[in-house]
mmCIF file with all atom_site columns, C-alpha atoms in Angstrom:
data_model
loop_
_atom_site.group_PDB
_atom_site.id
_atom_site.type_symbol
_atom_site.label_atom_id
_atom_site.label_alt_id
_atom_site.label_comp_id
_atom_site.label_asym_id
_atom_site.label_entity_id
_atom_site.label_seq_id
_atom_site.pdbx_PDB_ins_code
_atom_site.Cartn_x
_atom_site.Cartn_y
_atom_site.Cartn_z
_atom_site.occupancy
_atom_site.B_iso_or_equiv
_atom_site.pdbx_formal_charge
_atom_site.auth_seq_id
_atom_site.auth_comp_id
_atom_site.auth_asym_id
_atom_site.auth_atom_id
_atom_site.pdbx_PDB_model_num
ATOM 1   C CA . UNK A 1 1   ? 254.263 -104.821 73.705  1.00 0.00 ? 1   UNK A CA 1
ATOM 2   C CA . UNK A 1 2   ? 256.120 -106.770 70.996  1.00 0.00 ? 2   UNK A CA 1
ATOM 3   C CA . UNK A 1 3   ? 255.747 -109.717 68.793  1.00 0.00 ? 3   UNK A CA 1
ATOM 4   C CA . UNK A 1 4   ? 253.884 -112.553 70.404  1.00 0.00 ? 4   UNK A CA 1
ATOM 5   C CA . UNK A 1 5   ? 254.005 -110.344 73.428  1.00 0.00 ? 5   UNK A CA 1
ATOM 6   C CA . UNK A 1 6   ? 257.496 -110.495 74.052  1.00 0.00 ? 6   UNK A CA 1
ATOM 7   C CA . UNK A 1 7   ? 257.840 -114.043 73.526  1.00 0.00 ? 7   UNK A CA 1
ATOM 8   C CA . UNK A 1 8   ? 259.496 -114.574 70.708  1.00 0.00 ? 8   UNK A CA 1
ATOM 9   C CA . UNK A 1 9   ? 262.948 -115.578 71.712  1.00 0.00 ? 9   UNK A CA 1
ATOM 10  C CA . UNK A 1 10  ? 260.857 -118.332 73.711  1.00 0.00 ? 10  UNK A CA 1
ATOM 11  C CA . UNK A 1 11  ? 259.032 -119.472 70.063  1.00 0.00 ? 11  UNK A CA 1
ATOM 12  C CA . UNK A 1 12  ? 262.041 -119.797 68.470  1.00 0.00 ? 12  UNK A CA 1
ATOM 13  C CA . UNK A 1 13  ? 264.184 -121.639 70.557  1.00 0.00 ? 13  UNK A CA 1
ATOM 14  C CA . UNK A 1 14  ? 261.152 -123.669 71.407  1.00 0.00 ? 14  UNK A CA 1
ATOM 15  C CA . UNK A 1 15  ? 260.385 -124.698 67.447  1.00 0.00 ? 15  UNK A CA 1
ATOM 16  C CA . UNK A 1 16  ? 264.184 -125.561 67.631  1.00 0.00 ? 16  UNK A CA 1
ATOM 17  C CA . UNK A 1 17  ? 263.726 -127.840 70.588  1.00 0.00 ? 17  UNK A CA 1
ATOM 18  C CA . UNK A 1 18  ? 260.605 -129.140 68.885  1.00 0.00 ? 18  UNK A CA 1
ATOM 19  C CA . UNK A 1 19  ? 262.498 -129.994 65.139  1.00 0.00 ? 19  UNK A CA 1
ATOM 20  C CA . UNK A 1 20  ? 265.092 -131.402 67.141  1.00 0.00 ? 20  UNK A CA 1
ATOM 21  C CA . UNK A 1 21  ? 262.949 -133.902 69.144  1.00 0.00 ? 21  UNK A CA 1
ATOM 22  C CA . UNK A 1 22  ? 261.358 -134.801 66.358  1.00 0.00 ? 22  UNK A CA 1
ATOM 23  C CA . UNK A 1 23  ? 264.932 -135.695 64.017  1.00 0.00 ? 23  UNK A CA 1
ATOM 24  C CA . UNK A 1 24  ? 266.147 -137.709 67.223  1.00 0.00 ? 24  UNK A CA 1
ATOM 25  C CA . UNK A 1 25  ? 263.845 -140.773 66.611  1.00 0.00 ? 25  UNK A CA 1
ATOM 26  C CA . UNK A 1 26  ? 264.627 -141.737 63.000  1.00 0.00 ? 26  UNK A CA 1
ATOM 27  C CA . UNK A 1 27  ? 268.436 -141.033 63.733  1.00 0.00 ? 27  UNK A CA 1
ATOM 28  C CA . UNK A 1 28  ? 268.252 -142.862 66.595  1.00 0.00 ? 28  UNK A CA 1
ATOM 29  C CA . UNK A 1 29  ? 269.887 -146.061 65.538  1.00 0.00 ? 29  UNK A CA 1
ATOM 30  C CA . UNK A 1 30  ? 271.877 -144.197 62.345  1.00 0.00 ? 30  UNK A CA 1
ATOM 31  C CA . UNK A 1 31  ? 275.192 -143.617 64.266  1.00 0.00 ? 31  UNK A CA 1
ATOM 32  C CA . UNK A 1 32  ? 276.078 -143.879 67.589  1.00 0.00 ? 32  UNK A CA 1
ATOM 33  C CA . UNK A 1 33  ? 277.943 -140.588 67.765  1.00 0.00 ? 33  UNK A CA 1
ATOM 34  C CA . UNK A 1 34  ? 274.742 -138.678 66.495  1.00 0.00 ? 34  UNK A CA 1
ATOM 35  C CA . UNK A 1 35  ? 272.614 -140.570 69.039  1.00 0.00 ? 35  UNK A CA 1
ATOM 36  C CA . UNK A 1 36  ? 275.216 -138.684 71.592  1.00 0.00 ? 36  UNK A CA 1
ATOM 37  C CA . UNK A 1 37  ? 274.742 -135.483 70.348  1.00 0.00 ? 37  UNK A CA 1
ATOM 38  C CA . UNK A 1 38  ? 270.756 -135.574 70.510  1.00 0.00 ? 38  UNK A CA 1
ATOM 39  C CA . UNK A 1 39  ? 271.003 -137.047 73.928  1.00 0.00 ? 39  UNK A CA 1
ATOM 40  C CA . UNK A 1 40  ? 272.847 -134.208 74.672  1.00 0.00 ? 40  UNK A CA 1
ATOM 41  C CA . UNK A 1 41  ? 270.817 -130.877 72.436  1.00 0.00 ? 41  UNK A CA 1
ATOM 42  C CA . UNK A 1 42  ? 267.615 -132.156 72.713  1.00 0.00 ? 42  UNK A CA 1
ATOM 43  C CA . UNK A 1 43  ? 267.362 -131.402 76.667  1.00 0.00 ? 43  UNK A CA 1
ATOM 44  C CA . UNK A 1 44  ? 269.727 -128.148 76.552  1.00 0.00 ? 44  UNK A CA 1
ATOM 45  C CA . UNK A 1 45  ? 267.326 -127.009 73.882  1.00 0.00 ? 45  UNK A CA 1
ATOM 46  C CA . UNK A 1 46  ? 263.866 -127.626 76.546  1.00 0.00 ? 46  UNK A CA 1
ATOM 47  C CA . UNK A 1 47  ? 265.798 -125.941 79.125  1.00 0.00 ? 47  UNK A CA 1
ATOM 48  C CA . UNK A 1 48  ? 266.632 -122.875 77.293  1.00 0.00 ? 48  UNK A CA 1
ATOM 49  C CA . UNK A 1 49  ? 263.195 -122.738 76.730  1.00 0.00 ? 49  UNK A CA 1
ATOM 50  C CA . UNK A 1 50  ? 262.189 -123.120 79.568  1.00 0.00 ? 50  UNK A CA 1
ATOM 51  C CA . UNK A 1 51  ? 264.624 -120.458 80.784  1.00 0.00 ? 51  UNK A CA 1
ATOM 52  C CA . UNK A 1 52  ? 263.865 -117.797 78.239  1.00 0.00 ? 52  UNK A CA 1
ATOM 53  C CA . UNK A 1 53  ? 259.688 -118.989 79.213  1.00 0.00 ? 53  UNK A CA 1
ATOM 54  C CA . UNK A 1 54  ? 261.154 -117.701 82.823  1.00 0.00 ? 54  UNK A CA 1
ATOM 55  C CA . UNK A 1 55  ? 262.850 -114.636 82.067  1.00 0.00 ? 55  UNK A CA 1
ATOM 56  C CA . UNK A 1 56  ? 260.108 -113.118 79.841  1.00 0.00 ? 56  UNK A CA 1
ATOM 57  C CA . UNK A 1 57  ? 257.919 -113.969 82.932  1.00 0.00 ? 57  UNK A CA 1
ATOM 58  C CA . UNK A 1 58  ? 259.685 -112.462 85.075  1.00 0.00 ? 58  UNK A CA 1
ATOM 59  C CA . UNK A 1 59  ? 260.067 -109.437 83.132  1.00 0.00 ? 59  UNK A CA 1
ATOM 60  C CA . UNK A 1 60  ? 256.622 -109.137 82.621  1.00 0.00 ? 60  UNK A CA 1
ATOM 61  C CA . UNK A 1 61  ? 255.835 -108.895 85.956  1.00 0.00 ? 61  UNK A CA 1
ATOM 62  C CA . UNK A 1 62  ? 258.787 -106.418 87.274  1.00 0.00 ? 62  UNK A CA 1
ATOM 63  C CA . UNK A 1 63  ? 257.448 -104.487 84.587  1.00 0.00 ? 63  UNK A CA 1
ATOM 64  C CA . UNK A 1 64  ? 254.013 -104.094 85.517  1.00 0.00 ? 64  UNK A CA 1
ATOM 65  C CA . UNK A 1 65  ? 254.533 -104.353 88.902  1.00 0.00 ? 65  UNK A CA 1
ATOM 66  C CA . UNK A 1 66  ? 256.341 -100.849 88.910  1.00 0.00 ? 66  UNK A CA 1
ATOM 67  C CA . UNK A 1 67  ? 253.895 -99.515  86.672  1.00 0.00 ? 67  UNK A CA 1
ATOM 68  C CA . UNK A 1 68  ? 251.389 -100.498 89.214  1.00 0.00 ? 68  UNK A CA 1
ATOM 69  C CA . UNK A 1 69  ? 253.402 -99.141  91.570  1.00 0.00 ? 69  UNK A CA 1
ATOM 70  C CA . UNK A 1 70  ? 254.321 -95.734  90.065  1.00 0.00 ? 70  UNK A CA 1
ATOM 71  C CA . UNK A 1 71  ? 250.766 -95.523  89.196  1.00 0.00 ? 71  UNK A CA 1
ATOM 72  C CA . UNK A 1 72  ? 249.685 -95.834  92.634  1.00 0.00 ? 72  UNK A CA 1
ATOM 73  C CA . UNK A 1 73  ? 252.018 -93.108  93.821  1.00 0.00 ? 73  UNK A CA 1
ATOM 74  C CA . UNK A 1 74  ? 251.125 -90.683  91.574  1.00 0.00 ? 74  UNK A CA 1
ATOM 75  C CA . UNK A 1 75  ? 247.551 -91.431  92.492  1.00 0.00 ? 75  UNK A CA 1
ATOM 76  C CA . UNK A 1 76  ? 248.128 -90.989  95.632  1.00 0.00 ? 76  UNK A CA 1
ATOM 77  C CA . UNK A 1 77  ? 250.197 -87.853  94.948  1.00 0.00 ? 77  UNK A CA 1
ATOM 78  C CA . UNK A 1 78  ? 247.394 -86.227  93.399  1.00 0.00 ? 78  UNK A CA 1
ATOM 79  C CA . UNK A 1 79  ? 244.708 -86.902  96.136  1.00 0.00 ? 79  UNK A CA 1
ATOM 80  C CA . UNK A 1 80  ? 247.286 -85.421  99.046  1.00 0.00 ? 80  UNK A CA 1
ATOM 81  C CA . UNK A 1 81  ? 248.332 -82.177  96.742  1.00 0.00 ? 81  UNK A CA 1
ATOM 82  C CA . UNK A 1 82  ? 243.901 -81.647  96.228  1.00 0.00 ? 82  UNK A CA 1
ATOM 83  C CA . UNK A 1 83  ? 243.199 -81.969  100.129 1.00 0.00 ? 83  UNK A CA 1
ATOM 84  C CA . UNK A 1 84  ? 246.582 -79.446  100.183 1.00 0.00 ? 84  UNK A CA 1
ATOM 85  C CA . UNK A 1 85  ? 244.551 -76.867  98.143  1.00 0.00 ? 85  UNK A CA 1
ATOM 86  C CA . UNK A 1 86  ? 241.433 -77.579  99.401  1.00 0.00 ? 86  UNK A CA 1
ATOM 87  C CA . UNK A 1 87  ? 242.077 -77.023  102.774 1.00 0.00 ? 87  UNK A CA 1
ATOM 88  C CA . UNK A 1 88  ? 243.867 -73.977  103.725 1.00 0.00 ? 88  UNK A CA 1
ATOM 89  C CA . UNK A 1 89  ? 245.029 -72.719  106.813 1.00 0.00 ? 89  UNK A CA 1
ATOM 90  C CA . UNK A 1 90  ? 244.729 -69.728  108.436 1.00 0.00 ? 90  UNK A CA 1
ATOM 91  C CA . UNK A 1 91  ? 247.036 -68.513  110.910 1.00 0.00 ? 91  UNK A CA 1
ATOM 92  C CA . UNK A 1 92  ? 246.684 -65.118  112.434 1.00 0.00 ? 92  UNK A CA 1
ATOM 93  C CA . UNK A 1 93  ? 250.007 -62.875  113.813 1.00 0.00 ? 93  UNK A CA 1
ATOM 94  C CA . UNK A 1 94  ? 250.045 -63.969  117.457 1.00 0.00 ? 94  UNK A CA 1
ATOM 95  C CA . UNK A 1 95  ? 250.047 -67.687  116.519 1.00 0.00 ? 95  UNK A CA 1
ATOM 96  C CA . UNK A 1 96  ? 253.270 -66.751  114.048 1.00 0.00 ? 96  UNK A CA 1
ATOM 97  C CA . UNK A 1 97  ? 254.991 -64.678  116.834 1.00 0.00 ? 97  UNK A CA 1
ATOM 98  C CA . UNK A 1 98  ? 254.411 -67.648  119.394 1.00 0.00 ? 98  UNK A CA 1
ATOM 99  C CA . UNK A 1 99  ? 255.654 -69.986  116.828 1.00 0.00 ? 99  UNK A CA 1
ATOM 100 C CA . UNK A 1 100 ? 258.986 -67.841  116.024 1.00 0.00 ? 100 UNK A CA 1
ATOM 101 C CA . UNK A 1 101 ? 259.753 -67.535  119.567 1.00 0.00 ? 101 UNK A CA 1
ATOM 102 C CA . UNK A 1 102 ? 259.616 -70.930  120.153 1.00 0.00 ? 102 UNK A CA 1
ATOM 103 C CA . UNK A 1 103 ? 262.171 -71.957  117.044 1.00 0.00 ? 103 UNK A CA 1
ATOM 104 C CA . UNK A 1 104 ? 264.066 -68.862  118.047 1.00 0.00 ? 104 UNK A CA 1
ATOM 105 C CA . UNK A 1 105 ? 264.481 -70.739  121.562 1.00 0.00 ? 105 UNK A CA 1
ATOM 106 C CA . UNK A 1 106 ? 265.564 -74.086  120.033 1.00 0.00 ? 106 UNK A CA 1
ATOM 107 C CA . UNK A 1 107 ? 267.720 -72.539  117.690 1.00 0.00 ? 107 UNK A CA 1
ATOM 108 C CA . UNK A 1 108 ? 269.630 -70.431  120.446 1.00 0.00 ? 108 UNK A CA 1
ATOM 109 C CA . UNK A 1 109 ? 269.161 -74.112  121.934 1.00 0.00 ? 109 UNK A CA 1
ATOM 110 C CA . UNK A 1 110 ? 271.461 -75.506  119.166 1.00 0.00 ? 110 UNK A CA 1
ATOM 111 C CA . UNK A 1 111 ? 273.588 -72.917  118.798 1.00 0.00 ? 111 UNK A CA 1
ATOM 112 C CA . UNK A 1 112 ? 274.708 -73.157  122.762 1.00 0.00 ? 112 UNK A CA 1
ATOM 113 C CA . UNK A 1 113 ? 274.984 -76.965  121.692 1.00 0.00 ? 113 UNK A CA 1
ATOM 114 C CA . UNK A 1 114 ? 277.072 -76.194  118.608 1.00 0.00 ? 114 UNK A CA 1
ATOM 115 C CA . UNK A 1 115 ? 279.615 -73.698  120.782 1.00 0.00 ? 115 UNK A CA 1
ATOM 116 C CA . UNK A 1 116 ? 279.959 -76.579  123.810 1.00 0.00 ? 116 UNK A CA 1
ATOM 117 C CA . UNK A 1 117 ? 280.802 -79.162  121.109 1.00 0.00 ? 117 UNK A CA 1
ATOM 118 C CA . UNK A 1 118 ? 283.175 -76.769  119.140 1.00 0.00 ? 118 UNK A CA 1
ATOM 119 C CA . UNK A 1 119 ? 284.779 -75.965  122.153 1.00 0.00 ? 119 UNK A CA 1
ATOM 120 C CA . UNK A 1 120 ? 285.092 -79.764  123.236 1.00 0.00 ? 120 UNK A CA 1
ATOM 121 C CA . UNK A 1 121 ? 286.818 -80.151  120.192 1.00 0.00 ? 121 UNK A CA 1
ATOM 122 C CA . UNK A 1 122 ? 289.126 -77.932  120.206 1.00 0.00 ? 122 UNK A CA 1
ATOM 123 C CA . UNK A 1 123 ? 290.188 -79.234  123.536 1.00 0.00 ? 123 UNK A CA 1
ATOM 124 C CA . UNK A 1 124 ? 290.494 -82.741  122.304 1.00 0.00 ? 124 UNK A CA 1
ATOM 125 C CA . UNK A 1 125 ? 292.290 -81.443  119.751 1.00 0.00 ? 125 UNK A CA 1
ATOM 126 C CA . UNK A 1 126 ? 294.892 -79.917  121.744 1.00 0.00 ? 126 UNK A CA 1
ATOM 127 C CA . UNK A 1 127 ? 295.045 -82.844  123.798 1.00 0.00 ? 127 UNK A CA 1
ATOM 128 C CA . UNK A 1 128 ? 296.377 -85.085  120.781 1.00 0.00 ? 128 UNK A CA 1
ATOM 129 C CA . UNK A 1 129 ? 298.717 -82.287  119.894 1.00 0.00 ? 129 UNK A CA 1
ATOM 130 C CA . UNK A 1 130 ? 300.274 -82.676  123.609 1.00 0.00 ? 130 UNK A CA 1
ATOM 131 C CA . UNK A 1 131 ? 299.764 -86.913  123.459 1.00 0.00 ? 131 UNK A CA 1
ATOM 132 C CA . UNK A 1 132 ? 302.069 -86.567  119.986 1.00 0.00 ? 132 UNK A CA 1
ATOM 133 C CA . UNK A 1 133 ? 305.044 -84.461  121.574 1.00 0.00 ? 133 UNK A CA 1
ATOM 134 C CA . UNK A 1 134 ? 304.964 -86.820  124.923 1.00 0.00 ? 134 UNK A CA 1
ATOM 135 C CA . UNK A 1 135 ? 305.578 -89.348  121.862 1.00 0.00 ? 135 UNK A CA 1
ATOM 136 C CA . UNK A 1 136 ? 307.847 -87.396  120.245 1.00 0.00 ? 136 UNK A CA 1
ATOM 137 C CA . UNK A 1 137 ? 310.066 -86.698  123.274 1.00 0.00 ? 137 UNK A CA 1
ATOM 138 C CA . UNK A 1 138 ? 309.755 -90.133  124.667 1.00 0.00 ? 138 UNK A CA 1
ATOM 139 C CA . UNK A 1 139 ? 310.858 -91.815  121.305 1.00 0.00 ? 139 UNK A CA 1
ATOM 140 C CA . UNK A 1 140 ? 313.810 -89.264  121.410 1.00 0.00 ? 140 UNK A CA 1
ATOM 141 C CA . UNK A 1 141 ? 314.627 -90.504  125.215 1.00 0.00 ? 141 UNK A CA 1
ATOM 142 C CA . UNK A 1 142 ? 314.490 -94.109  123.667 1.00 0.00 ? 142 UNK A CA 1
ATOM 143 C CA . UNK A 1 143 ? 317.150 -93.440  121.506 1.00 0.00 ? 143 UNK A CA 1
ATOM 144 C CA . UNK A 1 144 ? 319.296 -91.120  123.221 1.00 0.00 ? 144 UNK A CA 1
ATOM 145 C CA . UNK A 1 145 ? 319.134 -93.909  125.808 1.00 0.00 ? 145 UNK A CA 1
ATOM 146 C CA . UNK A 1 146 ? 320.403 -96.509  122.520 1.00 0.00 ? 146 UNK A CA 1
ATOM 147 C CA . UNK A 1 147 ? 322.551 -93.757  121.382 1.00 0.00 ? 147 UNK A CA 1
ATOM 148 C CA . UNK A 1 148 ? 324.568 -94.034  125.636 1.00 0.00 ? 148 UNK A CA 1
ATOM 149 C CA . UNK A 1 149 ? 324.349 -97.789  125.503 1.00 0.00 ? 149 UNK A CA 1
ATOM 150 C CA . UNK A 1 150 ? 326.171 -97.885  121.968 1.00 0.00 ? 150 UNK A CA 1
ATOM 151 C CA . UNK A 1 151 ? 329.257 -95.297  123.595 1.00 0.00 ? 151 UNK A CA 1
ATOM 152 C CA . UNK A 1 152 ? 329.278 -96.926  126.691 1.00 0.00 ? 152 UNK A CA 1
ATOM 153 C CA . UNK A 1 153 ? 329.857 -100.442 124.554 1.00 0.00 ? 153 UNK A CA 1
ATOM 154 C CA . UNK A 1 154 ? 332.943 -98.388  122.074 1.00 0.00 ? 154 UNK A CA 1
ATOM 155 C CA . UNK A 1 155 ? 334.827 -97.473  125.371 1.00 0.00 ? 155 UNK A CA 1
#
């Protein structure tokens, strides 16, 4: 798992927090600007503790949560593939002709389906083909009409 179980970035900056909590009070009345600088590292220092503290936690637990998890699957995996083996089926040759006749009727089903729909769109198709020359020809109306207007203004 790691040195002090993954904590260690969490020791660390904790000791630092510690040594520098512990230098504040004798420097306390030493210099002003030094009395500034603990005020401001000493709680930086607790928080990135306390952050690091939270991210290892948090770490910890996504981590064995989806080991829990996967664990569980493959648990349950095993148990459904066992009942599989253990229980097999048998089907005699009129069950498996009933059954093909039926998915040979639902796929005829589908394929009727698939030729209405192909056919549908081949008509819509064609449709947009006429929709862009009744474009075409009116936009060419539009400016022949332009094209009058402009001669009839030169005369």
């Amino acid at each position: 798992m790691g040195y002090a179980r993954n904590h260690l970035a969490t020791i660390v900056t904790g000791a630092f927090a510690l040594v520098l909590t512990g230098l504040w009070p004798p420097f306390y009345d030493f210099a002003p600007i030094l009395n500034f600088v603990f005020i401001m590292a000493v709680p930086i220092m607790w928080f990135l503790v306390l952050t690091c503290w939270l991210a290892q936690k948090s770490a910890d637990w996504t981590t064995n949560h989806s080991h829990t998890h996967e664990n569980h699957q493959k648990k349950s995996l095993s148990s459904t593939q066992t009942v599989q083996v253990e229980t097999p089926k048998q089907v005699n040759l009129l069950e498996i002709k009933q059954i093909q006749d039926e998915l040979s009727g639902e796929l005829n089903e589908l394929k009727s389906s698939v030729e209405l729909k192909d056919s549908e769109i081949e008509r819509l198709n064609q449709e947009i083909l006429n929709l862009k020359t009744l474009v075409k020809i009116e936009s060419l109306k539009t400016e022949l009409a332009n094209l009058k207007m402009l001669y009839s203004k030169r005369k």
